[in-house]
Amino acid sequence: MGATKTAYFTNDQNSIAMIAKALGHPARIAIINYLLKVDACICGDIVNELPLAQPTVSQHLKELKNAGLIKGEIEGNSICYCINNEAIAELQNYIAKMTIQLENKKNNCC
Amino acid sequence: MGATKTAYFTNDQNSIAMIAKALGHPARIAIINYLLKVDACICGDIVNELPLAQPTVSQHLKELKNAGLIKGEIEGNSICYCINNEAIAELQNYIAKMTIQLENKKNNCC
DNA sequence: AAACTATATCGTAATATTGCAATCATAAAA
DNA sequence: TTTTATGATTGCAATATTACGATATAGTTT
């Protein structure tokens, strides 16, 4: 008890849930928004952008990385993070499917 | 410490994060998928569909409801849940914006 | 090499989530 | 009215997340 029963669900369900979960924190949304806004993926200053301490930001970056939403590349002293289009595409694809299904049934209820 | 610093972020960031968070569990993805698949939004059998106990499913439904992703309507003895298109639209809109921004910068890095 | 910079990791406290058995609330059926 | 069915709520244990100070690691600069 307490732990998510991952094994009980399909790969697809777990995969989408993992991506969504990674986006399920305002700090991580803020990080993604920042990476989208900044022209090059200059990083590190993410810490300056966010109202959180450096270790906390580092931890959020790690979670985004684990979920495949961002990639990091060592660049001399610092590290360059940027968005991984594939994960975004997977989520977009899922949402798009949902929307199509929703349109096909319109106002069946509620 | 331990609690998310919601107040430090914008409404938009919190709003999207809330929706994403609600989708951040395979059981809740499974519920959404089921609601999309079933023609009418006959419910209750959600419990039968999922490998989880009734109180657990009820809790997941509550979270989806809190996040505005589903609506529930009392129907005699049972309750009829269905998807709330607006929340889905909000998420889709956000992802679409992301995609546009991503296309505008292509391979700047990483 | 020593100092500095940037970022990750460790340890830990506070809080949140997940899951379920037991129980409650309400409506339908008998 | 008693029973039955459906779904929510309560209480609790196990685990996960969030946040950060302190520290470690690795590259850069002096």
PDB file of C-alpha atoms (C1' of nucleotides) in Angstrom:
ATOM      1  CA  MET A   1       0.000   0.000   0.000  1.00  0.00           C
ATOM      2  CA  GLY A   2       1.099   3.504  -0.694  1.00  0.00           C
ATOM      3  CA  ALA A   3       2.981   2.583  -3.836  1.00  0.00           C
ATOM      4  CA  THR A   4       1.338   2.916  -7.216  1.00  0.00           C
ATOM      5  CA  LYS A   5       0.416  -0.468  -8.664  1.00  0.00           C
ATOM      6  CA  THR A   6       2.214   0.142 -11.915  1.00  0.00           C
ATOM      7  CA  ALA A   7       2.249  -3.526 -12.863  1.00  0.00           C
ATOM      8  CA  TYR A   8      -1.535  -3.606 -12.985  1.00  0.00           C
ATOM      9  CA  PHE A   9      -1.728  -1.190 -15.865  1.00  0.00           C
ATOM     10  CA  THR A  10      -0.720  -1.201 -19.506  1.00  0.00           C
ATOM     11  CA  ASN A  11       2.509   0.267 -20.831  1.00  0.00           C
ATOM     12  CA  ASP A  12       0.599   2.986 -22.607  1.00  0.00           C
ATOM     13  CA  GLN A  13      -1.264   3.955 -19.491  1.00  0.00           C
ATOM     14  CA  ASN A  14       1.912   4.040 -17.456  1.00  0.00           C
ATOM     15  CA  SER A  15       3.794   5.938 -20.114  1.00  0.00           C
ATOM     16  CA  ILE A  16       1.245   8.721 -20.445  1.00  0.00           C
ATOM     17  CA  ALA A  17       0.786   8.886 -16.694  1.00  0.00           C
ATOM     18  CA  MET A  18       4.528   9.258 -16.268  1.00  0.00           C
ATOM     19  CA  ILE A  19       4.707  12.183 -18.656  1.00  0.00           C
ATOM     20  CA  ALA A  20       1.652  13.819 -17.125  1.00  0.00           C
ATOM     21  CA  LYS A  21       2.996  13.307 -13.645  1.00  0.00           C
ATOM     22  CA  ALA A  22       6.237  15.033 -14.568  1.00  0.00           C
ATOM     23  CA  LEU A  23       4.196  18.012 -15.732  1.00  0.00           C
ATOM     24  CA  GLY A  24       2.134  17.880 -12.574  1.00  0.00           C
ATOM     25  CA  HIS A  25       4.038  20.508 -10.649  1.00  0.00           C
ATOM     26  CA  PRO A  26       3.997  24.265 -11.276  1.00  0.00           C
ATOM     27  CA  ALA A  27       7.777  24.509 -10.946  1.00  0.00           C
ATOM     28  CA  ARG A  28       8.215  21.969 -13.713  1.00  0.00           C
ATOM     29  CA  ILE A  29       5.684  23.745 -15.897  1.00  0.00           C
ATOM     30  CA  ALA A  30       7.644  26.925 -15.254  1.00  0.00           C
ATOM     31  CA  ILE A  31      10.859  25.189 -16.292  1.00  0.00           C
ATOM     32  CA  ILE A  32       9.295  23.917 -19.502  1.00  0.00           C
ATOM     33  CA  ASN A  33       7.834  27.349 -20.244  1.00  0.00           C
ATOM     34  CA  TYR A  34      11.231  28.919 -19.701  1.00  0.00           C
ATOM     35  CA  LEU A  35      12.993  26.448 -21.953  1.00  0.00           C
ATOM     36  CA  LEU A  36      10.400  27.201 -24.620  1.00  0.00           C
ATOM     37  CA  LYS A  37      10.770  30.948 -24.246  1.00  0.00           C
ATOM     38  CA  VAL A  38      14.529  31.255 -24.206  1.00  0.00           C
ATOM     39  CA  ASP A  39      15.937  31.139 -27.679  1.00  0.00           C
ATOM     40  CA  ALA A  40      18.869  28.884 -27.068  1.00  0.00           C
ATOM     41  CA  CYS A  41      18.602  26.403 -24.249  1.00  0.00           C
ATOM     42  CA  ILE A  42      20.906  28.319 -21.968  1.00  0.00           C
ATOM     43  CA  CYS A  43      20.305  26.772 -18.627  1.00  0.00           C
ATOM     44  CA  GLY A  44      21.517  27.159 -15.085  1.00  0.00           C
ATOM     45  CA  ASP A  45      19.713  30.482 -15.002  1.00  0.00           C
ATOM     46  CA  ILE A  46      16.644  28.325 -14.582  1.00  0.00           C
ATOM     47  CA  VAL A  47      17.623  28.449 -10.952  1.00  0.00           C
ATOM     48  CA  ASN A  48      17.525  32.243 -11.075  1.00  0.00           C
ATOM     49  CA  GLU A  49      14.164  32.204 -12.802  1.00  0.00           C
ATOM     50  CA  LEU A  50      12.502  30.029 -10.196  1.00  0.00           C
ATOM     51  CA  PRO A  51      11.616  30.904  -6.604  1.00  0.00           C
ATOM     52  CA  LEU A  52      13.243  27.734  -5.372  1.00  0.00           C
ATOM     53  CA  ALA A  53      16.648  26.747  -4.080  1.00  0.00           C
ATOM     54  CA  GLN A  54      19.230  25.221  -6.383  1.00  0.00           C
ATOM     55  CA  PRO A  55      18.975  21.651  -5.083  1.00  0.00           C
ATOM     56  CA  THR A  56      15.207  21.766  -5.469  1.00  0.00           C
ATOM     57  CA  VAL A  57      15.456  22.952  -9.049  1.00  0.00           C
ATOM     58  CA  SER A  58      18.065  20.309  -9.755  1.00  0.00           C
ATOM     59  CA  GLN A  59      15.677  17.700  -8.432  1.00  0.00           C
ATOM     60  CA  HIS A  60      12.828  18.928 -10.621  1.00  0.00           C
ATOM     61  CA  LEU A  61      15.138  18.877 -13.637  1.00  0.00           C
ATOM     62  CA  LYS A  62      16.014  15.304 -12.816  1.00  0.00           C
ATOM     63  CA  GLU A  63      12.370  14.317 -12.756  1.00  0.00           C
ATOM     64  CA  LEU A  64      11.697  15.984 -16.076  1.00  0.00           C
ATOM     65  CA  LYS A  65      14.707  14.141 -17.447  1.00  0.00           C
ATOM     66  CA  ASN A  66      13.561  10.792 -16.057  1.00  0.00           C
ATOM     67  CA  ALA A  67      10.195  11.272 -17.694  1.00  0.00           C
ATOM     68  CA  GLY A  68      11.979  11.995 -20.968  1.00  0.00           C
ATOM     69  CA  LEU A  69      10.625  15.511 -21.239  1.00  0.00           C
ATOM     70  CA  ILE A  70      13.985  17.231 -21.328  1.00  0.00           C
ATOM     71  CA  LYS A  71      17.517  16.374 -22.303  1.00  0.00           C
ATOM     72  CA  GLY A  72      20.704  17.688 -20.753  1.00  0.00           C
ATOM     73  CA  GLU A  73      24.072  18.144 -22.352  1.00  0.00           C
ATOM     74  CA  ILE A  74      27.287  18.992 -20.595  1.00  0.00           C
ATOM     75  CA  GLU A  75      28.717  22.173 -21.995  1.00  0.00           C
ATOM     76  CA  GLY A  76      32.011  22.961 -20.402  1.00  0.00           C
ATOM     77  CA  ASN A  77      31.330  23.970 -16.881  1.00  0.00           C
ATOM     78  CA  SER A  78      27.582  24.228 -17.067  1.00  0.00           C
ATOM     79  CA  ILE A  79      24.806  22.052 -18.444  1.00  0.00           C
ATOM     80  CA  CYS A  80      22.489  22.779 -21.309  1.00  0.00           C
ATOM     81  CA  TYR A  81      18.961  21.557 -20.917  1.00  0.00           C
ATOM     82  CA  CYS A  82      16.352  21.501 -23.604  1.00  0.00           C
ATOM     83  CA  ILE A  83      13.001  20.026 -24.411  1.00  0.00           C
ATOM     84  CA  ASN A  84      12.707  16.566 -25.892  1.00  0.00           C
ATOM     85  CA  ASN A  85      10.163  16.854 -28.674  1.00  0.00           C
ATOM     86  CA  GLU A  86       9.322  13.174 -28.645  1.00  0.00           C
ATOM     87  CA  ALA A  87       7.738  13.130 -25.215  1.00  0.00           C
ATOM     88  CA  ILE A  88       5.727  16.217 -26.053  1.00  0.00           C
ATOM     89  CA  ALA A  89       4.606  14.538 -29.248  1.00  0.00           C
ATOM     90  CA  GLU A  90       3.478  11.465 -27.342  1.00  0.00           C
ATOM     91  CA  LEU A  91       1.369  13.568 -25.008  1.00  0.00           C
ATOM     92  CA  GLN A  92      -0.047  15.632 -27.854  1.00  0.00           C
ATOM     93  CA  ASN A  93      -0.935  12.463 -29.680  1.00  0.00           C
ATOM     94  CA  TYR A  94      -2.780  11.124 -26.674  1.00  0.00           C
ATOM     95  CA  ILE A  95      -4.722  14.336 -26.138  1.00  0.00           C
ATOM     96  CA  ALA A  96      -5.562  14.501 -29.828  1.00  0.00           C
ATOM     97  CA  LYS A  97      -6.984  10.978 -29.697  1.00  0.00           C
ATOM     98  CA  MET A  98      -9.048  11.921 -26.686  1.00  0.00           C
ATOM     99  CA  THR A  99     -10.447  14.933 -28.478  1.00  0.00           C
ATOM    100  CA  ILE A 100     -11.448  12.871 -31.487  1.00  0.00           C
ATOM    101  CA  GLN A 101     -13.212  10.352 -29.295  1.00  0.00           C
ATOM    102  CA  LEU A 102     -14.959  13.143 -27.458  1.00  0.00           C
ATOM    103  CA  GLU A 103     -16.201  14.679 -30.674  1.00  0.00           C
ATOM    104  CA  ASN A 104     -17.569  11.347 -31.832  1.00  0.00           C
ATOM    105  CA  LYS A 105     -19.890  11.096 -28.884  1.00  0.00           C
ATOM    106  CA  LYS A 106     -20.791  14.692 -28.220  1.00  0.00           C
ATOM    107  CA  ASN A 107     -23.499  15.078 -25.610  1.00  0.00           C
ATOM    108  CA  ASN A 108     -24.325  11.557 -24.631  1.00  0.00           C
ATOM    109  CA  CYS A 109     -24.655  12.462 -21.012  1.00  0.00           C
ATOM    110  CA  CYS A 110     -24.093  14.826 -18.115  1.00  0.00           C
TER     111      CYS A 110
ATOM    112  CA  MET B   1       8.738  22.219   3.777  1.00  0.00           C
ATOM    113  CA  GLY B   2       7.356  19.368   1.783  1.00  0.00           C
ATOM    114  CA  ALA B   3       4.333  21.238   0.496  1.00  0.00           C
ATOM    115  CA  THR B   4       4.303  22.591  -3.030  1.00  0.00           C
ATOM    116  CA  LYS B   5       4.856  26.355  -3.075  1.00  0.00           C
ATOM    117  CA  THR B   6       1.770  27.041  -5.121  1.00  0.00           C
ATOM    118  CA  ALA B   7       1.729  30.729  -4.242  1.00  0.00           C
ATOM    119  CA  TYR B   8       5.083  31.260  -5.917  1.00  0.00           C
ATOM    120  CA  PHE B   9       3.760  30.376  -9.353  1.00  0.00           C
ATOM    121  CA  THR B  10       1.274  31.882 -11.773  1.00  0.00           C
ATOM    122  CA  ASN B  11      -2.346  30.815 -12.073  1.00  0.00           C
ATOM    123  CA  ASP B  12      -1.688  29.392 -15.496  1.00  0.00           C
ATOM    124  CA  GLN B  13       1.232  27.338 -14.279  1.00  0.00           C
ATOM    125  CA  ASN B  14      -0.769  26.021 -11.350  1.00  0.00           C
ATOM    126  CA  SER B  15      -3.795  25.321 -13.471  1.00  0.00           C
ATOM    127  CA  ILE B  16      -1.948  23.262 -16.061  1.00  0.00           C
ATOM    128  CA  ALA B  17       0.058  21.496 -13.386  1.00  0.00           C
ATOM    129  CA  MET B  18      -3.162  20.567 -11.599  1.00  0.00           C
ATOM    130  CA  ILE B  19      -4.661  19.008 -14.710  1.00  0.00           C
ATOM    131  CA  ALA B  20      -1.429  17.196 -15.533  1.00  0.00           C
ATOM    132  CA  LYS B  21      -1.104  15.968 -11.993  1.00  0.00           C
ATOM    133  CA  ALA B  22      -4.592  14.501 -12.105  1.00  0.00           C
ATOM    134  CA  LEU B  23      -3.583  12.584 -15.216  1.00  0.00           C
ATOM    135  CA  GLY B  24      -0.349  11.537 -13.550  1.00  0.00           C
ATOM    136  CA  HIS B  25      -1.501   8.141 -12.379  1.00  0.00           C
ATOM    137  CA  PRO B  26      -2.144   5.080 -14.554  1.00  0.00           C
ATOM    138  CA  ALA B  27      -5.409   4.306 -12.786  1.00  0.00           C
ATOM    139  CA  ARG B  28      -6.715   7.732 -13.643  1.00  0.00           C
ATOM    140  CA  ILE B  29      -5.574   7.396 -17.245  1.00  0.00           C
ATOM    141  CA  ALA B  30      -7.387   4.061 -17.302  1.00  0.00           C
ATOM    142  CA  ILE B  31     -10.536   5.721 -15.977  1.00  0.00           C
ATOM    143  CA  ILE B  32     -10.371   8.439 -18.614  1.00  0.00           C
ATOM    144  CA  ASN B  33      -9.748   5.864 -21.328  1.00  0.00           C
ATOM    145  CA  TYR B  34     -12.723   3.853 -20.135  1.00  0.00           C
ATOM    146  CA  LEU B  35     -15.007   6.867 -20.074  1.00  0.00           C
ATOM    147  CA  LEU B  36     -13.901   7.640 -23.617  1.00  0.00           C
ATOM    148  CA  LYS B  37     -14.464   4.092 -24.812  1.00  0.00           C
ATOM    149  CA  VAL B  38     -17.849   3.415 -23.314  1.00  0.00           C
ATOM    150  CA  ASP B  39     -20.559   4.884 -25.415  1.00  0.00           C
ATOM    151  CA  ALA B  40     -22.699   6.306 -22.691  1.00  0.00           C
ATOM    152  CA  CYS B  41     -21.009   7.289 -19.503  1.00  0.00           C
ATOM    153  CA  ILE B  42     -22.330   4.367 -17.510  1.00  0.00           C
ATOM    154  CA  CYS B  43     -20.179   4.320 -14.455  1.00  0.00           C
ATOM    155  CA  GLY B  44     -19.772   2.286 -11.302  1.00  0.00           C
ATOM    156  CA  ASP B  45     -18.472  -0.486 -13.487  1.00  0.00           C
ATOM    157  CA  ILE B  46     -15.322   1.574 -13.514  1.00  0.00           C
ATOM    158  CA  VAL B  47     -14.633  -0.263 -10.292  1.00  0.00           C
ATOM    159  CA  ASN B  48     -15.020  -3.582 -12.118  1.00  0.00           C
ATOM    160  CA  GLU B  49     -12.727  -2.425 -14.899  1.00  0.00           C
ATOM    161  CA  LEU B  50      -9.895  -1.463 -12.594  1.00  0.00           C
ATOM    162  CA  PRO B  51      -7.653  -3.721 -10.532  1.00  0.00           C
ATOM    163  CA  LEU B  52      -8.267  -1.624  -7.447  1.00  0.00           C
ATOM    164  CA  ALA B  53     -10.662  -1.668  -4.517  1.00  0.00           C
ATOM    165  CA  GLN B  54     -13.794   0.454  -4.574  1.00  0.00           C
ATOM    166  CA  PRO B  55     -12.609   3.091  -2.083  1.00  0.00           C
ATOM    167  CA  THR B  56      -9.418   3.556  -4.059  1.00  0.00           C
ATOM    168  CA  VAL B  57     -11.314   4.051  -7.307  1.00  0.00           C
ATOM    169  CA  SER B  58     -13.678   6.446  -5.569  1.00  0.00           C
ATOM    170  CA  GLN B  59     -10.688   8.457  -4.415  1.00  0.00           C
ATOM    171  CA  HIS B  60      -9.218   8.596  -7.913  1.00  0.00           C
ATOM    172  CA  LEU B  61     -12.561   9.728  -9.262  1.00  0.00           C
ATOM    173  CA  LYS B  62     -12.631  12.461  -6.652  1.00  0.00           C
ATOM    174  CA  GLU B  63      -9.232  13.702  -7.736  1.00  0.00           C
ATOM    175  CA  LEU B  64     -10.218  13.746 -11.388  1.00  0.00           C
ATOM    176  CA  LYS B  65     -13.324  15.678 -10.357  1.00  0.00           C
ATOM    177  CA  ASN B  66     -11.343  18.173  -8.270  1.00  0.00           C
ATOM    178  CA  ALA B  67      -9.070  18.823 -11.211  1.00  0.00           C
ATOM    179  CA  GLY B  68     -12.155  19.440 -13.349  1.00  0.00           C
ATOM    180  CA  LEU B  69     -11.422  16.559 -15.703  1.00  0.00           C
ATOM    181  CA  ILE B  70     -14.658  14.715 -15.105  1.00  0.00           C
ATOM    182  CA  LYS B  71     -18.154  15.536 -13.964  1.00  0.00           C
ATOM    183  CA  GLY B  72     -20.487  13.320 -11.958  1.00  0.00           C
ATOM    184  CA  GLU B  73     -24.244  13.285 -11.985  1.00  0.00           C
ATOM    185  CA  ILE B  74     -26.448  11.398  -9.589  1.00  0.00           C
ATOM    186  CA  GLU B  75     -28.680   9.023 -11.477  1.00  0.00           C
ATOM    187  CA  GLY B  76     -31.040   7.289  -9.119  1.00  0.00           C
ATOM    188  CA  ASN B  77     -28.991   4.913  -7.091  1.00  0.00           C
ATOM    189  CA  SER B  78     -25.780   5.157  -9.024  1.00  0.00           C
ATOM    190  CA  ILE B  79     -23.661   7.982 -10.339  1.00  0.00           C
ATOM    191  CA  CYS B  80     -22.866   8.850 -13.914  1.00  0.00           C
ATOM    192  CA  TYR B  81     -19.399  10.164 -14.561  1.00  0.00           C
ATOM    193  CA  CYS B  82     -18.210  11.680 -17.769  1.00  0.00           C
ATOM    194  CA  ILE B  83     -15.386  13.709 -19.179  1.00  0.00           C
ATOM    195  CA  ASN B  84     -15.387  17.469 -18.931  1.00  0.00           C
ATOM    196  CA  ASN B  85     -14.343  18.698 -22.337  1.00  0.00           C
ATOM    197  CA  GLU B  86     -13.196  22.071 -21.052  1.00  0.00           C
ATOM    198  CA  ALA B  87     -10.298  20.750 -19.009  1.00  0.00           C
ATOM    199  CA  ILE B  88      -9.179  18.588 -21.891  1.00  0.00           C
ATOM    200  CA  ALA B  89      -9.377  21.619 -24.150  1.00  0.00           C
ATOM    201  CA  GLU B  90      -7.208  23.621 -21.767  1.00  0.00           C
ATOM    202  CA  LEU B  91      -4.553  20.953 -21.771  1.00  0.00           C
ATOM    203  CA  GLN B  92      -4.731  20.507 -25.521  1.00  0.00           C
ATOM    204  CA  ASN B  93      -4.379  24.238 -25.953  1.00  0.00           C
ATOM    205  CA  TYR B  94      -1.286  24.294 -23.786  1.00  0.00           C
ATOM    206  CA  ILE B  95       0.341  21.411 -25.630  1.00  0.00           C
ATOM    207  CA  ALA B  96      -0.496  22.978 -28.964  1.00  0.00           C
ATOM    208  CA  LYS B  97       1.201  26.208 -27.913  1.00  0.00           C
ATOM    209  CA  MET B  98       4.241  24.243 -26.840  1.00  0.00           C
ATOM    210  CA  THR B  99       4.422  22.508 -30.177  1.00  0.00           C
ATOM    211  CA  ILE B 100       4.243  25.771 -32.073  1.00  0.00           C
ATOM    212  CA  GLN B 101       7.044  27.238 -29.996  1.00  0.00           C
ATOM    213  CA  LEU B 102       9.093  24.105 -30.529  1.00  0.00           C
ATOM    214  CA  GLU B 103       8.674  24.284 -34.275  1.00  0.00           C
ATOM    215  CA  ASN B 104       9.767  27.916 -34.287  1.00  0.00           C
ATOM    216  CA  LYS B 105      13.140  27.074 -32.879  1.00  0.00           C
ATOM    217  CA  LYS B 106      13.832  23.639 -34.248  1.00  0.00           C
ATOM    218  CA  ASN B 107      17.326  22.432 -33.510  1.00  0.00           C
ATOM    219  CA  ASN B 108      18.880  25.262 -31.570  1.00  0.00           C
ATOM    220  CA  CYS B 109      20.647  22.900 -29.278  1.00  0.00           C
ATOM    221  CA  CYS B 110      21.129  19.493 -27.787  1.00  0.00           C
TER     222      CYS B 110
ATOM    223  C1'  DA C   1      47.761  23.762  -7.491  1.00  0.00           C
ATOM    224  C1'  DA C   2      44.184  26.853  -5.408  1.00  0.00           C
ATOM    225  C1'  DA C   3      40.144  29.267  -5.874  1.00  0.00           C
ATOM    226  C1'  DC C   4      35.936  29.686  -8.146  1.00  0.00           C
ATOM    227  C1'  DT C   5      31.697  28.216 -10.637  1.00  0.00           C
ATOM    228  C1'  DA C   6      28.008  25.237 -11.842  1.00  0.00           C
ATOM    229  C1'  DT C   7      25.413  21.429 -10.822  1.00  0.00           C
ATOM    230  C1'  DA C   8      24.457  16.977  -8.579  1.00  0.00           C
ATOM    231  C1'  DT C   9      23.792  14.223  -4.476  1.00  0.00           C
ATOM    232  C1'  DC C  10      22.947  13.244   0.483  1.00  0.00           C
ATOM    233  C1'  DG C  11      20.307  13.549   4.501  1.00  0.00           C
ATOM    234  C1'  DT C  12      16.346  14.847   6.566  1.00  0.00           C
ATOM    235  C1'  DA C  13      11.936  17.146   7.878  1.00  0.00           C
ATOM    236  C1'  DA C  14       7.323  18.214   6.371  1.00  0.00           C
ATOM    237  C1'  DT C  15       3.675  16.946   3.707  1.00  0.00           C
ATOM    238  C1'  DA C  16       1.087  14.392   0.081  1.00  0.00           C
ATOM    239  C1'  DT C  17      -0.350  10.253  -2.266  1.00  0.00           C
ATOM    240  C1'  DT C  18      -1.782   5.501  -2.685  1.00  0.00           C
ATOM    241  C1'  DG C  19      -4.399   1.740  -1.201  1.00  0.00           C
ATOM    242  C1'  DC C  20      -7.673  -0.644   1.479  1.00  0.00           C
ATOM    243  C1'  DA C  21     -10.857  -2.480   5.313  1.00  0.00           C
ATOM    244  C1'  DA C  22     -14.493  -0.822   7.772  1.00  0.00           C
ATOM    245  C1'  DT C  23     -18.215   2.063   7.934  1.00  0.00           C
ATOM    246  C1'  DC C  24     -21.610   5.513   6.589  1.00  0.00           C
ATOM    247  C1'  DA C  25     -25.329   7.649   3.512  1.00  0.00           C
ATOM    248  C1'  DT C  26     -28.742   7.268   0.265  1.00  0.00           C
ATOM    249  C1'  DA C  27     -31.796   5.372  -2.982  1.00  0.00           C
ATOM    250  C1'  DA C  28     -34.176   1.308  -4.914  1.00  0.00           C
ATOM    251  C1'  DA C  29     -36.379  -3.099  -4.172  1.00  0.00           C
ATOM    252  C1'  DA C  30     -38.680  -6.424  -1.603  1.00  0.00           C
TER     253       DA C  30
ATOM    254  C1'  DT D   1     -39.895  -1.076   6.826  1.00  0.00           C
ATOM    255  C1'  DT D   2     -36.232  -4.125   6.178  1.00  0.00           C
ATOM    256  C1'  DT D   3     -33.016  -5.469   2.877  1.00  0.00           C
ATOM    257  C1'  DT D   4     -29.996  -4.618  -0.890  1.00  0.00           C
ATOM    258  C1'  DA D   5     -27.029  -1.982  -3.908  1.00  0.00           C
ATOM    259  C1'  DT D   6     -24.121   1.865  -4.968  1.00  0.00           C
ATOM    260  C1'  DG D   7     -20.856   4.931  -3.926  1.00  0.00           C
ATOM    261  C1'  DA D   8     -18.624   8.224  -0.489  1.00  0.00           C
ATOM    262  C1'  DT D   9     -16.044   8.910   3.786  1.00  0.00           C
ATOM    263  C1'  DT D  10     -13.024   7.649   7.638  1.00  0.00           C
ATOM    264  C1'  DG D  11      -8.881   5.976   9.543  1.00  0.00           C
ATOM    265  C1'  DC D  12      -4.654   4.184   8.971  1.00  0.00           C
ATOM    266  C1'  DA D  13      -0.270   2.125   7.160  1.00  0.00           C
ATOM    267  C1'  DA D  14       3.130   2.281   3.498  1.00  0.00           C
ATOM    268  C1'  DT D  15       5.358   4.961   0.368  1.00  0.00           C
ATOM    269  C1'  DA D  16       6.389   9.119  -2.468  1.00  0.00           C
ATOM    270  C1'  DT D  17       7.100  13.996  -3.116  1.00  0.00           C
ATOM    271  C1'  DT D  18       8.726  18.545  -2.002  1.00  0.00           C
ATOM    272  C1'  DA D  19      12.081  21.512  -0.231  1.00  0.00           C
ATOM    273  C1'  DC D  20      16.518  22.784   1.377  1.00  0.00           C
ATOM    274  C1'  DG D  21      21.140  23.019   3.951  1.00  0.00           C
ATOM    275  C1'  DA D  22      25.326  20.817   3.645  1.00  0.00           C
ATOM    276  C1'  DT D  23      28.415  18.608   0.926  1.00  0.00           C
ATOM    277  C1'  DA D  24      30.425  16.406  -3.087  1.00  0.00           C
ATOM    278  C1'  DT D  25      31.953  16.527  -7.930  1.00  0.00           C
ATOM    279  C1'  DA D  26      33.793  18.321 -12.004  1.00  0.00           C
ATOM    280  C1'  DG D  27      35.202  21.834 -15.046  1.00  0.00           C
ATOM    281  C1'  DT D  28      37.452  26.756 -15.371  1.00  0.00           C
ATOM    282  C1'  DT D  29      40.156  30.226 -14.180  1.00  0.00           C
ATOM    283  C1'  DT D  30      43.895  32.311 -11.927  1.00  0.00           C
TER     284       DT D  30
END
